[in-house]
Short mmCIF file of C-alpha atoms in Angstrom, two decimals:
data_model
loop_
_atom_site.label_atom_id
_atom_site.label_comp_id
_atom_site.label_asym_id
_atom_site.label_seq_id
_atom_site.Cartn_x
_atom_site.Cartn_y
_atom_site.Cartn_z
CA UNK A 1 0.00 0.00 0.00
CA UNK A 2 1.23 3.48 -0.86
CA UNK A 3 1.88 6.02 1.92
CA UNK A 4 -1.30 7.98 2.64
CA UNK A 5 -1.50 11.27 0.77
CA UNK A 6 -4.41 13.70 0.68
CA UNK A 7 -5.72 14.34 -2.83
CA UNK A 8 -8.19 17.06 -3.78
CA UNK A 9 -10.32 15.80 -6.68
CA UNK A 10 -12.49 18.34 -8.49
CA UNK A 11 -15.54 16.92 -10.23
CA UNK A 12 -15.35 13.78 -8.13
CA UNK A 13 -19.08 13.04 -8.38
CA UNK A 14 -19.00 12.80 -12.17
CA UNK A 15 -18.44 9.68 -14.24
CA UNK A 16 -14.64 9.68 -14.49
CA UNK A 17 -14.22 11.63 -11.26
CA UNK A 18 -16.20 9.17 -9.13
CA UNK A 19 -14.21 6.29 -10.62
CA UNK A 20 -11.00 8.10 -9.68
CA UNK A 21 -12.26 8.77 -6.14
CA UNK A 22 -13.22 5.13 -5.57
CA UNK A 23 -9.89 4.01 -7.02
CA UNK A 24 -7.83 6.35 -4.83
CA UNK A 25 -9.66 5.46 -1.62
CA UNK A 26 -9.13 1.80 -2.46
CA UNK A 27 -5.43 2.52 -2.92
CA UNK A 28 -5.05 4.05 0.54
CA UNK A 29 -5.25 7.76 -0.24
CA UNK A 30 -7.30 10.32 1.63
CA UNK A 31 -9.62 12.01 -0.87
CA UNK A 32 -11.31 15.38 -0.67
CA UNK A 33 -14.04 15.63 -3.31
CA UNK A 34 -15.07 19.09 -4.54
CA UNK A 35 -18.09 18.96 -6.85
CA UNK A 36 -20.78 21.45 -7.82
CA UNK A 37 -23.30 18.61 -8.35
CA UNK A 38 -24.56 19.65 -11.77
CA UNK A 39 -26.99 17.48 -13.76
CA UNK A 40 -24.34 14.87 -14.66
CA UNK A 41 -23.04 14.35 -11.11
CA UNK A 42 -24.37 11.78 -8.67
CA UNK A 43 -23.31 11.12 -5.10
CA UNK A 44 -24.90 7.68 -5.50
CA UNK A 45 -21.86 6.83 -7.63
CA UNK A 46 -19.82 7.14 -4.42
CA UNK A 47 -22.13 5.15 -2.16
CA UNK A 48 -19.53 2.39 -1.69
CA UNK A 49 -17.01 4.74 -0.05
CA UNK A 50 -19.29 7.47 1.32
CA UNK A 51 -18.75 6.41 4.95
CA UNK A 52 -15.00 5.86 4.63
CA UNK A 53 -12.91 7.94 7.07
CA UNK A 54 -10.56 8.55 4.12
CA UNK A 55 -13.23 10.41 2.12
CA UNK A 56 -14.76 13.87 2.50
CA UNK A 57 -17.16 15.70 0.20
CA UNK A 58 -17.69 19.43 -0.29
CA UNK A 59 -20.37 20.81 -2.59
CA UNK A 60 -18.76 23.84 -4.18
CA UNK A 61 -18.15 25.51 -7.54
CA UNK A 62 -14.56 25.86 -8.77
CA UNK A 63 -15.58 29.36 -9.91
CA UNK A 64 -16.20 30.29 -6.26
CA UNK A 65 -12.77 31.51 -5.15
CA UNK A 66 -13.70 31.85 -1.47
CA UNK A 67 -14.94 28.27 -1.33
CA UNK A 68 -11.83 26.96 -3.11
CA UNK A 69 -9.48 28.92 -0.83
CA UNK A 70 -11.32 27.62 2.23
CA UNK A 71 -10.96 24.01 1.10
CA UNK A 72 -7.25 24.48 0.41
CA UNK A 73 -6.76 26.01 3.85
CA UNK A 74 -8.82 23.50 5.80
CA UNK A 75 -7.81 20.33 3.95
CA UNK A 76 -4.17 21.06 3.01
CA UNK A 77 -4.01 18.70 0.00
CA UNK A 78 -0.79 17.12 -1.24
CA UNK A 79 -2.01 17.12 -4.86
CA UNK A 80 -4.91 18.22 -7.04
CA UNK A 81 -6.59 16.08 -9.69
CA UNK A 82 -8.66 18.52 -11.74
CA UNK A 83 -11.53 16.74 -13.49
CA UNK A 84 -14.37 19.24 -12.99
CA UNK A 85 -15.68 20.17 -16.43
CA UNK A 86 -18.70 20.50 -18.65
CA UNK A 87 -18.17 17.73 -21.20
CA UNK A 88 -21.10 17.08 -23.51
CA UNK A 89 -20.58 18.31 -27.06
CA UNK A 90 -24.28 18.62 -27.93
CA UNK A 91 -24.93 20.74 -24.87
CA UNK A 92 -21.96 22.97 -25.74
CA UNK A 93 -23.49 23.62 -29.16
CA UNK A 94 -26.88 24.44 -27.65
CA UNK A 95 -25.49 26.58 -24.79
CA UNK A 96 -21.74 27.31 -24.80
CA UNK A 97 -21.67 29.76 -21.87
CA UNK A 98 -21.48 27.13 -19.08
CA UNK A 99 -18.52 25.55 -20.86
CA UNK A 100 -16.64 28.86 -20.91
CA UNK A 101 -17.52 29.49 -17.27
CA UNK A 102 -16.51 26.10 -15.86
CA UNK A 103 -13.80 24.89 -18.20
CA UNK A 104 -11.97 28.19 -18.70
CA UNK A 105 -12.86 30.57 -15.86
CA UNK A 106 -13.13 27.72 -13.35
CA UNK A 107 -9.75 26.30 -14.34
CA UNK A 108 -8.17 29.76 -14.10
CA UNK A 109 -9.67 30.23 -10.64
CA UNK A 110 -8.39 26.83 -9.48
CA UNK A 111 -4.91 27.48 -10.89
CA UNK A 112 -4.73 30.88 -9.23
CA UNK A 113 -5.81 29.45 -5.87
CA UNK A 114 -3.44 26.49 -6.23
CA UNK A 115 -0.52 28.78 -7.00
CA UNK A 116 -1.13 30.88 -3.91
CA UNK A 117 -1.49 27.73 -1.81
CA UNK A 118 1.66 26.09 -3.27
CA UNK A 119 3.79 29.19 -2.76
CA UNK A 120 2.98 29.10 0.96
CA UNK A 121 4.12 25.48 1.33
CA UNK A 122 7.62 24.52 2.36
CA UNK A 123 9.92 21.52 2.50
CA UNK A 124 8.82 18.14 1.19
CA UNK A 125 5.15 19.18 0.87
CA UNK A 126 6.06 21.96 -1.54
CA UNK A 127 8.52 19.80 -3.51
CA UNK A 128 6.08 16.92 -3.93
CA UNK A 129 2.94 18.95 -4.71
CA UNK A 130 1.31 18.28 -8.10
CA UNK A 131 -1.53 19.78 -10.12
CA UNK A 132 -2.87 17.11 -12.50
CA UNK A 133 -5.08 18.51 -15.24
CA UNK A 134 -7.33 16.00 -17.02
CA UNK A 135 -8.27 16.86 -20.60
CA UNK A 136 -9.55 15.28 -23.80
CA UNK A 137 -8.42 14.09 -27.23
CA UNK A 138 -10.95 16.47 -28.79
CA UNK A 139 -8.59 19.44 -28.33
CA UNK A 140 -6.61 18.06 -31.29
CA UNK A 141 -9.55 18.21 -33.70
CA UNK A 142 -10.36 15.47 -36.18
CA UNK A 143 -8.33 12.82 -38.00
CA UNK A 144 -8.82 11.32 -41.44
CA UNK A 145 -9.32 7.59 -41.60
CA UNK A 146 -5.71 7.00 -42.65
CA UNK A 147 -4.03 9.59 -40.43
CA UNK A 148 -1.68 8.55 -37.65
CA UNK A 149 -3.14 8.85 -34.13
CA UNK A 150 -2.68 12.00 -32.06
CA UNK A 151 0.54 12.31 -30.08
CA UNK A 152 1.45 14.74 -27.32
CA UNK A 153 2.98 16.96 -30.02
CA UNK A 154 -0.11 17.14 -32.23
CA UNK A 155 -1.31 20.71 -32.89
CA UNK A 156 -4.49 21.89 -31.24
CA UNK A 157 -7.48 22.31 -33.58
CA UNK A 158 -10.72 22.12 -31.56
CA UNK A 159 -14.00 21.89 -33.47
CA UNK A 160 -16.75 22.51 -30.89
CA UNK A 161 -17.35 24.95 -28.04
CA UNK A 162 -16.64 22.06 -25.66
CA UNK A 163 -13.27 21.14 -27.17
CA UNK A 164 -12.32 24.81 -27.56
CA UNK A 165 -12.98 25.40 -23.86
CA UNK A 166 -10.88 22.38 -22.91
CA UNK A 167 -8.07 23.51 -25.23
CA UNK A 168 -8.16 26.89 -23.50
CA UNK A 169 -7.88 25.24 -20.10
CA UNK A 170 -4.89 23.17 -21.27
CA UNK A 171 -3.11 26.33 -22.38
CA UNK A 172 -3.79 28.01 -19.06
CA UNK A 173 -2.34 25.07 -17.14
CA UNK A 174 0.83 25.08 -19.25
CA UNK A 175 1.14 28.85 -18.80
CA UNK A 176 0.96 28.54 -15.01
CA UNK A 177 3.87 26.10 -15.18
CA UNK A 178 5.96 28.12 -17.66
CA UNK A 179 5.27 31.51 -16.05
CA UNK A 180 4.94 30.75 -12.37
CA UNK A 181 6.55 27.32 -11.95
CA UNK A 182 3.42 25.61 -10.65
CA UNK A 183 4.22 21.86 -10.84
CA UNK A 184 1.62 20.63 -13.33
CA UNK A 185 1.10 17.42 -15.28
CA UNK A 186 -1.48 17.10 -18.06
CA UNK A 187 -3.32 14.15 -19.54
CA UNK A 188 -5.50 13.91 -22.65
CA UNK A 189 -7.76 10.89 -22.82
CA UNK A 190 -9.81 9.13 -25.47
CA UNK A 191 -13.53 8.27 -25.10
CA UNK A 192 -14.24 6.73 -21.70
CA UNK A 193 -16.98 4.22 -21.00
CA UNK A 194 -17.99 1.96 -18.14
CA UNK A 195 -20.22 1.87 -15.02
CA UNK A 196 -21.86 5.04 -13.67
CA UNK A 197 -21.70 6.95 -16.98
CA UNK A 198 -24.43 9.54 -17.40
CA UNK A 199 -27.14 8.24 -19.75
CA UNK A 200 -26.81 10.93 -22.42
CA UNK A 201 -23.53 9.39 -23.65
CA UNK A 202 -23.56 6.92 -26.52
CA UNK A 203 -22.91 3.62 -24.74
CA UNK A 204 -25.30 3.92 -21.76
CA UNK A 205 -27.88 5.62 -24.01
CA UNK A 206 -27.76 2.66 -26.40
CA UNK A 207 -28.00 0.11 -23.59
CA UNK A 208 -30.90 1.76 -21.78
CA UNK A 209 -32.88 2.75 -24.87
CA UNK A 210 -32.53 -0.80 -26.17
CA UNK A 211 -33.82 -2.53 -23.03
CA UNK A 212 -36.67 -0.01 -22.71
CA UNK A 213 -37.79 -0.71 -26.27
CA UNK A 214 -36.93 2.76 -27.59
CA UNK A 215 -35.08 3.75 -30.75
CA UNK A 216 -31.29 3.56 -30.43
CA UNK A 217 -30.13 6.73 -32.22
CA UNK A 218 -26.87 7.04 -34.16
CA UNK A 219 -25.70 10.19 -35.87
CA UNK A 220 -25.31 10.14 -39.65
CA UNK A 221 -24.33 6.72 -40.95
CA UNK A 222 -22.53 5.75 -37.74
CA UNK A 223 -19.13 6.03 -39.42
CA UNK A 224 -17.50 8.32 -36.86
CA UNK A 225 -14.60 6.51 -35.20
CA UNK A 226 -13.42 6.84 -31.60
CA UNK A 227 -10.69 5.24 -29.52
CA UNK A 228 -12.43 3.69 -26.52
CA UNK A 229 -10.99 3.53 -23.00
CA UNK A 230 -12.48 1.63 -20.06
CA UNK A 231 -12.84 4.10 -17.21
CA UNK A 232 -11.05 1.98 -14.58
CA UNK A 233 -7.99 1.84 -16.84
CA UNK A 234 -8.12 5.63 -17.09
CA UNK A 235 -8.22 5.96 -13.29
CA UNK A 236 -5.03 3.88 -13.02
CA UNK A 237 -3.35 6.06 -15.63
CA UNK A 238 -4.27 9.25 -13.75
CA UNK A 239 -2.81 7.95 -10.51
CA UNK A 240 0.44 7.15 -12.31
CA UNK A 241 0.53 10.54 -14.00
CA UNK A 242 0.00 12.24 -10.65
CA UNK A 243 2.64 10.24 -8.76
CA UNK A 244 5.24 9.58 -11.47
CA UNK A 245 4.58 11.99 -14.36
CA UNK A 246 7.25 14.51 -15.25
CA UNK A 247 6.41 18.10 -14.31
CA UNK A 248 5.31 20.15 -17.30
CA UNK A 249 4.67 17.09 -19.47
CA UNK A 250 1.47 15.79 -21.00
CA UNK A 251 0.48 12.16 -21.50
CA UNK A 252 -2.03 10.76 -23.97
CA UNK A 253 -4.21 8.01 -22.49
CA UNK A 254 -5.91 5.76 -25.02
CA UNK A 255 -7.28 2.25 -25.15
CA UNK A 256 -5.89 1.23 -28.56
CA UNK A 257 -9.47 0.30 -29.39
CA UNK A 258 -10.74 2.25 -32.39
CA UNK A 259 -14.28 1.44 -33.47
CA UNK A 260 -17.04 3.24 -35.35
CA UNK A 261 -20.14 4.32 -33.47
CA UNK A 262 -22.19 1.83 -35.49
CA UNK A 263 -19.85 -1.01 -34.53
CA UNK A 264 -20.11 -0.03 -30.86
CA UNK A 265 -23.90 -0.04 -30.92
CA UNK A 266 -24.07 -3.30 -32.88
CA UNK A 267 -21.72 -4.92 -30.36
CA UNK A 268 -23.93 -3.72 -27.50
CA UNK A 269 -26.97 -5.19 -29.24
CA UNK A 270 -25.19 -8.51 -29.65
CA UNK A 271 -24.31 -8.61 -25.94
CA UNK A 272 -27.88 -7.72 -24.98
CA UNK A 273 -29.25 -10.40 -27.32
CA UNK A 274 -27.33 -12.91 -25.19
CA UNK A 275 -27.73 -11.42 -21.70
CA UNK A 276 -31.34 -10.18 -21.95
CA UNK A 277 -33.05 -11.56 -25.08
CA UNK A 278 -36.05 -9.70 -26.47
CA UNK A 279 -39.40 -11.42 -26.54
CA UNK A 280 -39.60 -13.34 -29.77
CA UNK A 281 -35.80 -13.56 -29.80
CA UNK A 282 -35.44 -10.80 -32.42
CA UNK A 283 -32.23 -8.76 -32.20
CA UNK A 284 -31.99 -5.36 -30.55
CA UNK A 285 -30.34 -4.25 -33.79
CA UNK A 286 -33.85 -3.69 -35.11
CA UNK A 287 -34.14 -0.66 -32.82
CA UNK A 288 -31.17 1.20 -34.36
CA UNK A 289 -32.18 4.44 -36.07
CA UNK A 290 -29.94 6.82 -37.99
CA UNK A 291 -30.59 10.50 -37.29
CA UNK A 292 -29.28 13.73 -38.89
CA UNK A 293 -25.67 14.45 -38.03
CA UNK A 294 -24.79 17.22 -35.60
CA UNK A 295 -22.79 20.34 -36.57
CA UNK A 296 -19.00 20.02 -36.47
CA UNK A 297 -19.06 16.28 -35.84
CA UNK A 298 -15.41 15.16 -35.98
CA UNK A 299 -14.89 12.09 -38.12
CA UNK A 300 -12.26 10.29 -36.08
CA UNK A 301 -10.21 10.54 -32.90
CA UNK A 302 -7.37 8.21 -32.03
CA UNK A 303 -4.70 8.46 -29.35
CA UNK A 304 -1.14 7.16 -29.38
CA UNK A 305 -0.46 6.17 -25.74
CA UNK A 306 3.14 5.04 -26.32
CA UNK A 307 4.59 7.75 -24.06
CA UNK A 308 2.64 6.79 -20.95
CA UNK A 309 3.19 3.12 -21.72
CA UNK A 310 6.93 3.62 -22.10
CA UNK A 311 7.64 6.16 -19.37
CA UNK A 312 5.10 5.26 -16.68
CA UNK A 313 4.49 1.58 -17.40
CA UNK A 314 0.75 1.93 -17.96
CA UNK A 315 -1.34 -0.06 -20.41
CA UNK A 316 -5.05 -0.73 -20.78
CA UNK A 317 -6.06 -3.97 -19.08
CA UNK A 318 -9.53 -4.21 -20.66
CA UNK A 319 -10.10 -4.94 -24.32
CA UNK A 320 -13.09 -3.22 -25.86
CA UNK A 321 -14.93 -6.53 -25.91
CA UNK A 322 -14.30 -7.32 -22.22
CA UNK A 323 -15.02 -3.73 -21.21
CA UNK A 324 -18.32 -3.59 -23.08
CA UNK A 325 -19.35 -6.93 -21.61
CA UNK A 326 -18.73 -5.59 -18.10
CA UNK A 327 -20.47 -2.32 -18.88
CA UNK A 328 -23.64 -3.87 -20.31
CA UNK A 329 -23.82 -6.31 -17.40
CA UNK A 330 -23.41 -3.45 -14.91
CA UNK A 331 -26.31 -1.44 -16.35
CA UNK A 332 -28.51 -4.52 -16.39
CA UNK A 333 -27.72 -5.21 -12.72
CA UNK A 334 -27.80 -1.64 -11.36
CA UNK A 335 -31.15 -0.09 -12.21
CA UNK A 336 -31.12 1.46 -8.71
CA UNK A 337 -28.48 3.88 -9.99
CA UNK A 338 -29.58 4.72 -13.51
CA UNK A 339 -33.36 4.72 -13.18
CA UNK A 340 -33.54 7.86 -10.97
CA UNK A 341 -30.91 9.59 -13.12
CA UNK A 342 -32.77 8.80 -16.30
CA UNK A 343 -36.22 9.72 -15.00
CA UNK A 344 -35.43 12.72 -12.80
CA UNK A 345 -32.39 14.36 -14.37
CA UNK A 346 -32.48 13.11 -17.94
CA UNK A 347 -35.88 13.68 -19.49
CA UNK A 348 -36.08 13.51 -23.27
CA UNK A 349 -34.03 11.99 -26.01
CA UNK A 350 -30.71 13.84 -26.15
CA UNK A 351 -28.31 12.11 -28.48
CA UNK A 352 -24.73 11.33 -27.59
CA UNK A 353 -21.43 10.30 -29.11
CA UNK A 354 -19.70 9.74 -25.75
CA UNK A 355 -18.32 13.22 -25.19
#
């Protein structure tokens, strides 16, 4: 077991954030969770560790400087894992302002507070402090079908308000290292999936619409390709980046599992046909419906994770097939979690492509 360290996780009630929090508590860390509890957050995702003496939760907005300063002062974290963000592309197209507020202004506010806090530290605590910023592959824009995957040196070319806001936050984090010396590490991940994912994203949307007898929507012809990463593998990568990553460096985290959206949905239908057959034994594939494409829909993302594999010894443990099997089974077995989310927070038929 690693020596206990106190980690401040922002956005720790979200999909990836809650996975990270559960992972860190299981690894022997103390975790302070700061989350605004927007529509996509759920404290039920943290039920398994909610009573742990190693876990504390504060409902706060990273744009609230007084609240952030108070948490720094009272909790004295050894590191920050910054995951708080607005992440859904469709929502960013409909209403970009919250993405600017949280992803840009909120990140600036957190960086400014962290810098003041770090400058007041001394000795080992100052030397070992880290600010881990978690970002996305979408900052790099789109790839052609034959292009090489994104590397850490790929130019930024965001296509949506969401990806532009995340690109802006990445630049701010690098600037706080270059200008002020704040010890930062950055990661850019590919499309995550797994348990506790909010039901507007492609994979849980497909699973839940299918078993409820609804249409399973896919944008365009379903040809858009993503590199898929099981969320538990991502949590392991983030811990390694925080503890062993080189200051000022970025690490791409990808699953080496490129598939089209149509292939993903067809695979889900095949798993459901086996685990929960429809009456009459007809395939769930009959519920797939193609809908008009969204504006600025990037054709393909793919990440080259060779750097984190080589330098930090990380690799994805789940194949796409094993990860999807676990994910479908989890949603079938955990209606207690998704039913209230779907009925109370997620009314309507928003369409998703998993970020």
